[in-house]
Tab-separated table of N, CA and C in Angstrom:
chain	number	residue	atom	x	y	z
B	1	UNK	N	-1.924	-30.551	-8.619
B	1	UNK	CA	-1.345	-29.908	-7.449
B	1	UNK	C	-1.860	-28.476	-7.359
B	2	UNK	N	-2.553	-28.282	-6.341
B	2	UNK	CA	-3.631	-26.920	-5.948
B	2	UNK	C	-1.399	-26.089	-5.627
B	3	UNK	N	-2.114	-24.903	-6.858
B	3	UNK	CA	-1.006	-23.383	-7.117
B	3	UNK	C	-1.708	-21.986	-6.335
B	4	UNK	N	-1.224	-21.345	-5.754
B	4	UNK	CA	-1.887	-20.174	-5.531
B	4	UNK	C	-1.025	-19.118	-4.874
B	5	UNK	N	-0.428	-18.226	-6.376
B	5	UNK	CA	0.679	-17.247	-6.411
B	5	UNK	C	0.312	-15.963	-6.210
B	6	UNK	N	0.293	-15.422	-5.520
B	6	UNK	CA	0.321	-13.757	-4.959
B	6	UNK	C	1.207	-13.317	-5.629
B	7	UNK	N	0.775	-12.026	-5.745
B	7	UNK	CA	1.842	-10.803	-5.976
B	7	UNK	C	0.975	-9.414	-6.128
B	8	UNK	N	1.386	-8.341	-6.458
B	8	UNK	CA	1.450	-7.017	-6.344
B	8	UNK	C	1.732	-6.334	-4.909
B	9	UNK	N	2.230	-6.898	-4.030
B	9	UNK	CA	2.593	-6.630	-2.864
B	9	UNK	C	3.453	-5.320	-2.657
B	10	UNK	N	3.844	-4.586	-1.597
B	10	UNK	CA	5.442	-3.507	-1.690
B	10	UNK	C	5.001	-2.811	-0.589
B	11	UNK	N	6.122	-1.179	-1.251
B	11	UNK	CA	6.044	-0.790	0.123
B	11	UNK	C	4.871	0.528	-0.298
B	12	UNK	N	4.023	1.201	0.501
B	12	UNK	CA	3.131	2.140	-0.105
B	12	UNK	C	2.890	3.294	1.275
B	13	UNK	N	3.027	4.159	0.849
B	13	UNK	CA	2.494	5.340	2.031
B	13	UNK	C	0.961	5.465	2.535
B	14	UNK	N	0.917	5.892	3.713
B	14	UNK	CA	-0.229	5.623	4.265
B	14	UNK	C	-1.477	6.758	3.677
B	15	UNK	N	-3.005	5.848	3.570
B	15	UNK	CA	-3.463	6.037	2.708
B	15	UNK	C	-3.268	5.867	0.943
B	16	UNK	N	-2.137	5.450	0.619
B	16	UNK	CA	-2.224	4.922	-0.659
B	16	UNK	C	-3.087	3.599	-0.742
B	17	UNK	N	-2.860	3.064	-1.541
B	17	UNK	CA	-3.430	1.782	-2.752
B	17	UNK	C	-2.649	0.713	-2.883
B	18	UNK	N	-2.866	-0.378	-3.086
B	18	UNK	CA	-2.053	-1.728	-4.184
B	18	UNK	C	-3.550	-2.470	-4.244
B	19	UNK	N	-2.925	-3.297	-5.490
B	19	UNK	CA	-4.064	-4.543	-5.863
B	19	UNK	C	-3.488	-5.901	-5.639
B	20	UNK	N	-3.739	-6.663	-4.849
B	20	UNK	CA	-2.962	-7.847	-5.108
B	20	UNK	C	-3.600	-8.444	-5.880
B	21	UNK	N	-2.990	-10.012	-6.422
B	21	UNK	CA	-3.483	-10.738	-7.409
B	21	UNK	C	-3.229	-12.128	-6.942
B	22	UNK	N	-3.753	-12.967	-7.297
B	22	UNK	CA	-3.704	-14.620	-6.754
B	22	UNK	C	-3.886	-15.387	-8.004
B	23	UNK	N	-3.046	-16.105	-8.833
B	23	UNK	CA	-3.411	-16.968	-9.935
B	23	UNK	C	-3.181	-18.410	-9.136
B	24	UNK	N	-4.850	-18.999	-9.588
B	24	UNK	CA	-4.780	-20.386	-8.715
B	24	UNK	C	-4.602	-21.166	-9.705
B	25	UNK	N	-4.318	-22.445	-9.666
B	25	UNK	CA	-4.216	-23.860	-10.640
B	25	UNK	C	-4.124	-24.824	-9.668
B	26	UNK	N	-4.532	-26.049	-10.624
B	26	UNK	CA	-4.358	-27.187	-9.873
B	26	UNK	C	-5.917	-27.552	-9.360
B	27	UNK	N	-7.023	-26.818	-9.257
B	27	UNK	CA	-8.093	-27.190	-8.800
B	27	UNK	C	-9.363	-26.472	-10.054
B	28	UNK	N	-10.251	-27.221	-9.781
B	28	UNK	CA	-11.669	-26.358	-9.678
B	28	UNK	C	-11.855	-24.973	-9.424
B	29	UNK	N	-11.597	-23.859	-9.854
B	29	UNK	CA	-11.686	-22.711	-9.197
B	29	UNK	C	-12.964	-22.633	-8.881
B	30	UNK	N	-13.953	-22.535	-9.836
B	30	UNK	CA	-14.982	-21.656	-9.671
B	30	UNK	C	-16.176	-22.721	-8.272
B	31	UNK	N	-15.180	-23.919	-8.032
B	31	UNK	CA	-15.420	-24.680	-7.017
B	31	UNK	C	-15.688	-24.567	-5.314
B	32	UNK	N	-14.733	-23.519	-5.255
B	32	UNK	CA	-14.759	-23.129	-4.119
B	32	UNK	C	-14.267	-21.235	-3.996
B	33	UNK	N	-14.530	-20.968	-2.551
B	33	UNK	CA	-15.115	-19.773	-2.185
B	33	UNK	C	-13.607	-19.688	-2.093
B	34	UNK	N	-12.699	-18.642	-2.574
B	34	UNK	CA	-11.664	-17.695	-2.063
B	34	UNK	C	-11.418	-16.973	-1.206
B	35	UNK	N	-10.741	-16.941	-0.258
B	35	UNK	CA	-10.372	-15.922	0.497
B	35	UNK	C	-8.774	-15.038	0.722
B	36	UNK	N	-8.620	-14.109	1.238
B	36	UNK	CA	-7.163	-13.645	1.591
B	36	UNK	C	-7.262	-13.148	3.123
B	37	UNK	N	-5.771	-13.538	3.390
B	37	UNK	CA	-5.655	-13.616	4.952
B	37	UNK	C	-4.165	-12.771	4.986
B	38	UNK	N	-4.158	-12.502	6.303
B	38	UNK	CA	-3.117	-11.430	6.593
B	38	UNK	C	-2.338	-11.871	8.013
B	39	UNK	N	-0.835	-11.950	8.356
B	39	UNK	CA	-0.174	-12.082	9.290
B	39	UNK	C	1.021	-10.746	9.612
B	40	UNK	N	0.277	-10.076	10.288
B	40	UNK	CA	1.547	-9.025	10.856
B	40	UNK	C	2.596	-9.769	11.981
B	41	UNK	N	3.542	-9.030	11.886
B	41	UNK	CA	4.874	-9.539	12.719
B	41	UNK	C	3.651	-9.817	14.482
B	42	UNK	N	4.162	-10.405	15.064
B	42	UNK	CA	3.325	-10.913	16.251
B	42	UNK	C	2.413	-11.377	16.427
B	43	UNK	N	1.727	-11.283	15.161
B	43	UNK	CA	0.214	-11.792	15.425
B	43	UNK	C	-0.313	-12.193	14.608
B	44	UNK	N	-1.686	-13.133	15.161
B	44	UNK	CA	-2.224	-14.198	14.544
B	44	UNK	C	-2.459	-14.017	13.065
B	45	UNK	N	-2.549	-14.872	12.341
B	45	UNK	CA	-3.344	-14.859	11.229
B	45	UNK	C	-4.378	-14.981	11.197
B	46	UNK	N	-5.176	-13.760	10.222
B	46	UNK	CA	-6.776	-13.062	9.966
B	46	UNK	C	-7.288	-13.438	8.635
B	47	UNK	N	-8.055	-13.827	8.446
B	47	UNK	CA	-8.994	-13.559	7.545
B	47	UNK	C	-9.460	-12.196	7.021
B	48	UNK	N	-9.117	-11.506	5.729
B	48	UNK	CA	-9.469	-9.918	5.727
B	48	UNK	C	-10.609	-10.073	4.276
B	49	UNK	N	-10.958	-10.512	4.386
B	49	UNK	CA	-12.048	-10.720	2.781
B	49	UNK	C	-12.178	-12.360	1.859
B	50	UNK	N	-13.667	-12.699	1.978
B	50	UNK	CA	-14.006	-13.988	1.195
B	50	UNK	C	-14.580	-13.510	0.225
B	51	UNK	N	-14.934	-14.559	-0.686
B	51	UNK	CA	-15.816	-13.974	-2.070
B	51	UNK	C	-16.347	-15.601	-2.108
B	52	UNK	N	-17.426	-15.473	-2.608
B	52	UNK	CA	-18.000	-16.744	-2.954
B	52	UNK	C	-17.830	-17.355	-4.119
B	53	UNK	N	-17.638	-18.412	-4.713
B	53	UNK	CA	-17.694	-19.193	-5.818
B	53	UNK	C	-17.471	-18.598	-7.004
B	54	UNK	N	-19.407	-17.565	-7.223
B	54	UNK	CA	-19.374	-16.876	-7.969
B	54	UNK	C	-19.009	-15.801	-8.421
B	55	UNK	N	-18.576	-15.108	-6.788
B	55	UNK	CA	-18.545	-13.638	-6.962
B	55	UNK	C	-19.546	-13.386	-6.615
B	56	UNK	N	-20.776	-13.479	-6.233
B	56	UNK	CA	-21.916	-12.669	-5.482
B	56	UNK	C	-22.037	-12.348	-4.207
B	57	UNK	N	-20.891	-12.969	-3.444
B	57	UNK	CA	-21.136	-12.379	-2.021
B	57	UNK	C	-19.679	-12.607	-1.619
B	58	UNK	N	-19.492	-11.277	-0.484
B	58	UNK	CA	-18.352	-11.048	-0.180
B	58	UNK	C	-18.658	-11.101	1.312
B	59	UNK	N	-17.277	-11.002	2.102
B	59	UNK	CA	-17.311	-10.685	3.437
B	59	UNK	C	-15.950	-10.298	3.907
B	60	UNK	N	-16.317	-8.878	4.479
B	60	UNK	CA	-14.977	-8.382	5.248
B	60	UNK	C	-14.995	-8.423	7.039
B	61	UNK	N	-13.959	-8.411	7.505
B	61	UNK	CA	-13.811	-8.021	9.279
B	61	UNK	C	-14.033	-6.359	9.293
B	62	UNK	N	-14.371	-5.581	10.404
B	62	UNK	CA	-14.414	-4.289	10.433
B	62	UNK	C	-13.159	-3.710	9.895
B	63	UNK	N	-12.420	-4.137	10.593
B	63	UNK	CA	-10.848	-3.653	10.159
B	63	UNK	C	-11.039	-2.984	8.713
B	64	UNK	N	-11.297	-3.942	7.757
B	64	UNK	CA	-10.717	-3.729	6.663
B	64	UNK	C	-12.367	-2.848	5.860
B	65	UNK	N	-13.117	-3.302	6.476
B	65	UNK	CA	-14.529	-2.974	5.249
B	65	UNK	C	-14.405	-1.819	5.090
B	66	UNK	N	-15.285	-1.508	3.738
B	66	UNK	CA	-14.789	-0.436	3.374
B	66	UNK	C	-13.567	0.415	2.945
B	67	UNK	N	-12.538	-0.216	2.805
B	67	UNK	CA	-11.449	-0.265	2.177
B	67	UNK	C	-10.922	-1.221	1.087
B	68	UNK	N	-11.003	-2.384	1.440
B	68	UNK	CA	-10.741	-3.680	1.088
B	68	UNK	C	-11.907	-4.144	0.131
B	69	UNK	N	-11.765	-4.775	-1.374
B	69	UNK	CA	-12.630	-5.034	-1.801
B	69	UNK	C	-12.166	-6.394	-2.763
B	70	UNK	N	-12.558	-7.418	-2.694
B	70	UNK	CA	-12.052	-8.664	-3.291
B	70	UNK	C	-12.833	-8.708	-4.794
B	71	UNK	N	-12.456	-9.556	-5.269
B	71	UNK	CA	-12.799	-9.731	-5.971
B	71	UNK	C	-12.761	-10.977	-7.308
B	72	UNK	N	-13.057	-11.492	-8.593
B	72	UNK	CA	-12.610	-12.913	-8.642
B	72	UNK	C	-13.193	-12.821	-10.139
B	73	UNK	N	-12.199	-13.367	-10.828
B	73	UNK	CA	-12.616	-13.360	-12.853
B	73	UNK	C	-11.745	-14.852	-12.888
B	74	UNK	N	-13.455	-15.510	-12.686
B	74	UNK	CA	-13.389	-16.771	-13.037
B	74	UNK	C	-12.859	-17.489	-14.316
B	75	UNK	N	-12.738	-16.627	-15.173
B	75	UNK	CA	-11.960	-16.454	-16.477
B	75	UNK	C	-11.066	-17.296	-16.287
B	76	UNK	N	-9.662	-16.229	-15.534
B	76	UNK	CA	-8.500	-16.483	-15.260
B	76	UNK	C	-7.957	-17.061	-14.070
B	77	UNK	N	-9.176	-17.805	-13.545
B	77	UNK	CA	-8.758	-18.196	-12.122
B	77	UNK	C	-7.356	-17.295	-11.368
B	78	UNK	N	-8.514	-16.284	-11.625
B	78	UNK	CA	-8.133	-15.110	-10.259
B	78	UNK	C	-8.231	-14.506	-9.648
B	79	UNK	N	-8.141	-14.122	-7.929
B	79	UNK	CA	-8.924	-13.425	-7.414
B	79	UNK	C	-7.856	-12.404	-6.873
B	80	UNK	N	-8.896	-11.211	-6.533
B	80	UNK	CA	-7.988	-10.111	-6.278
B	80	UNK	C	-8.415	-9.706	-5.137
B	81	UNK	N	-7.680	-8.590	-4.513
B	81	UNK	CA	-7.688	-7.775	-3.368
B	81	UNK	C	-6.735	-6.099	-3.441
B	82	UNK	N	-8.206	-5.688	-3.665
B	82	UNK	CA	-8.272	-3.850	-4.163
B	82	UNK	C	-8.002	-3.462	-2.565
B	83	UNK	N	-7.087	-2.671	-1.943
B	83	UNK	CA	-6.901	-2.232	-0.878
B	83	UNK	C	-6.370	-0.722	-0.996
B	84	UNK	N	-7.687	0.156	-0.387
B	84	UNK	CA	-7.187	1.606	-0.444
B	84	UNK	C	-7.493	2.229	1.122
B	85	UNK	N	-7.127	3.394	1.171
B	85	UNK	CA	-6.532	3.901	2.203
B	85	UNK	C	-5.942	3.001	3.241
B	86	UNK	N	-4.931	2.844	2.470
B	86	UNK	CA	-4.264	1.288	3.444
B	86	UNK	C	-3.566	2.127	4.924
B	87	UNK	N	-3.401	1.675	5.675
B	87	UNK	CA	-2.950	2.048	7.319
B	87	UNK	C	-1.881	1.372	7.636
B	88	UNK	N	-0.936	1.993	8.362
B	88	UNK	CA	0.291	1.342	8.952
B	88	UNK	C	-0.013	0.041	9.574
B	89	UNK	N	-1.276	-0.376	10.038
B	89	UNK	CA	-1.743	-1.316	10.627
B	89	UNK	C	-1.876	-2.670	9.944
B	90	UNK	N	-2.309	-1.809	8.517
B	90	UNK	CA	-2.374	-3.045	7.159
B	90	UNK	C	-1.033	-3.746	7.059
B	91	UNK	N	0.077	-3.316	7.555
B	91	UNK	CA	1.730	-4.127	7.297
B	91	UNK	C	1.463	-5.688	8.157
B	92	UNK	N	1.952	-6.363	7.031
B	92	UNK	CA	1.400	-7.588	7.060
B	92	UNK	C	1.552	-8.781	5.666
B	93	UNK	N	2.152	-9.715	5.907
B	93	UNK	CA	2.274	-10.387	4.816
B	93	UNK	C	0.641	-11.287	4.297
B	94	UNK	N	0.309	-11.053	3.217
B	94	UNK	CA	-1.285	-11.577	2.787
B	94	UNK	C	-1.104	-12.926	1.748
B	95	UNK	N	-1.817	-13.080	2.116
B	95	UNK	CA	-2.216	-14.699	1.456
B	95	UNK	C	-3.510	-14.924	0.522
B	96	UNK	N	-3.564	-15.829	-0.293
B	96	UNK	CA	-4.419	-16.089	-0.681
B	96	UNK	C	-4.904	-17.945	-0.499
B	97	UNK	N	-6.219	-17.963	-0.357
B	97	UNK	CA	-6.587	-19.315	-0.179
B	97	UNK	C	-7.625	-19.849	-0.275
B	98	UNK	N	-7.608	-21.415	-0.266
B	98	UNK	CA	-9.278	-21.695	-0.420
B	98	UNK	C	-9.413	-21.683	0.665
B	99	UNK	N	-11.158	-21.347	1.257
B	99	UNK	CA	-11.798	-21.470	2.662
B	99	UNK	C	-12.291	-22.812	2.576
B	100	UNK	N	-11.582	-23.108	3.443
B	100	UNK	CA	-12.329	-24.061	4.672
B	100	UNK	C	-11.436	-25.712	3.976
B	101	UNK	N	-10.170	-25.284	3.439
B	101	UNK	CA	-9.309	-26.537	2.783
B	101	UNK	C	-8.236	-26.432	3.840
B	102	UNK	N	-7.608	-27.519	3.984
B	102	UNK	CA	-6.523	-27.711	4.937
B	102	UNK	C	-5.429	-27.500	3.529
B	103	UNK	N	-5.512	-26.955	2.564
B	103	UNK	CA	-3.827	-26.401	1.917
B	103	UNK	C	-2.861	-26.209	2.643
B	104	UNK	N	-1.915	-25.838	2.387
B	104	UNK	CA	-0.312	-25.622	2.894
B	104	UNK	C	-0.553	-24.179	2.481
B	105	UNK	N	0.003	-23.494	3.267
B	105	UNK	CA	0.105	-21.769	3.593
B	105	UNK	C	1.870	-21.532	2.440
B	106	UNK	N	1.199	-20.452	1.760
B	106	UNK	CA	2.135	-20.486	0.236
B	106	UNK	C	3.430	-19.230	0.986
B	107	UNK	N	3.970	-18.948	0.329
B	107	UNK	CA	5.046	-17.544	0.788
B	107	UNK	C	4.462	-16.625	1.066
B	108	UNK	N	3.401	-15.946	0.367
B	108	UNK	CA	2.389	-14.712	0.868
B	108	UNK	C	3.190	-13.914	0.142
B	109	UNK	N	2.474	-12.499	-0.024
B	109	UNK	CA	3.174	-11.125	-0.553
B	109	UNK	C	3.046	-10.194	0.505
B	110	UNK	N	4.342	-9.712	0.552
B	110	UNK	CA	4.530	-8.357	1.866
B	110	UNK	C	4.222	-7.427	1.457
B	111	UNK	N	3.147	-6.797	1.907
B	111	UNK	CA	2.777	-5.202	1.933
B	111	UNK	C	3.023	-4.035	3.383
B	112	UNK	N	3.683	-3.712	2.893
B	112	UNK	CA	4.262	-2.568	3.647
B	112	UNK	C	3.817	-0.907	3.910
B	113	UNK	N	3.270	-0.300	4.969
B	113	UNK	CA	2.632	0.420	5.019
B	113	UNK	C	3.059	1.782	5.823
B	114	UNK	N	4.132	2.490	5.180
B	114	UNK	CA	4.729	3.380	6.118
B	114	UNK	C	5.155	4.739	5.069
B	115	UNK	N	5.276	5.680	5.812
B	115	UNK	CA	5.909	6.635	5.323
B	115	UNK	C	7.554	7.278	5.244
């Protein structure tokens, strides 16, 4: 049974930091490409950073590049998401997931972005 638990989520002032974390089980990690996705109150759910298999290639939306940096230690089947000068805009519950799997969408971790 494909696991994939978020956390380091909260509340952080603008321009601060958090790291989230994703421990997957249940599959193949180093199988497929990771991604994390983001749903603010009203609106759609985004895609904000993939990483490939290995870790050699990433991809962000403008939004986030350059802030946002994923990342993945195949070790521990886990991938992360380094997010600095985060923006009130970043408030938004984030996810972690495989790309391009029809999974079930997990609880997500709320990050909160205000002063």
């Amino acid at each position: 049974q494909v696991q994939l638990v978020e956390s380091g989520g909260g509340l952080v002032q603008p321009g601060g930091s958090l790291r989230l974390s994703c421990a997957a089980s249940g599959f193949i990690f180093t199988a497929y490409v990771m991604g994390w996705y983001r749903q603010a109150p009203g609106k759609e759910r985004e895609l904000v950073a993939s990483i490939s298999n290995l870790g050699r290639t990433t991809n962000y939306p403008d939004s986030v590049k350059g802030r946002f940096t994923i990342s993945r230690d195949n070790a521990k089947n886990t991938v992360y998401l380094q997010m600095n000068n985060l923006k009130p805009e970043d408030t938004a519950v984030y996810y972690c997931r495989r790309i391009g799997t029809s999974d079930s969408w997990g609880q997500g971790i709320q990050v909160t972005v205000s002063s």
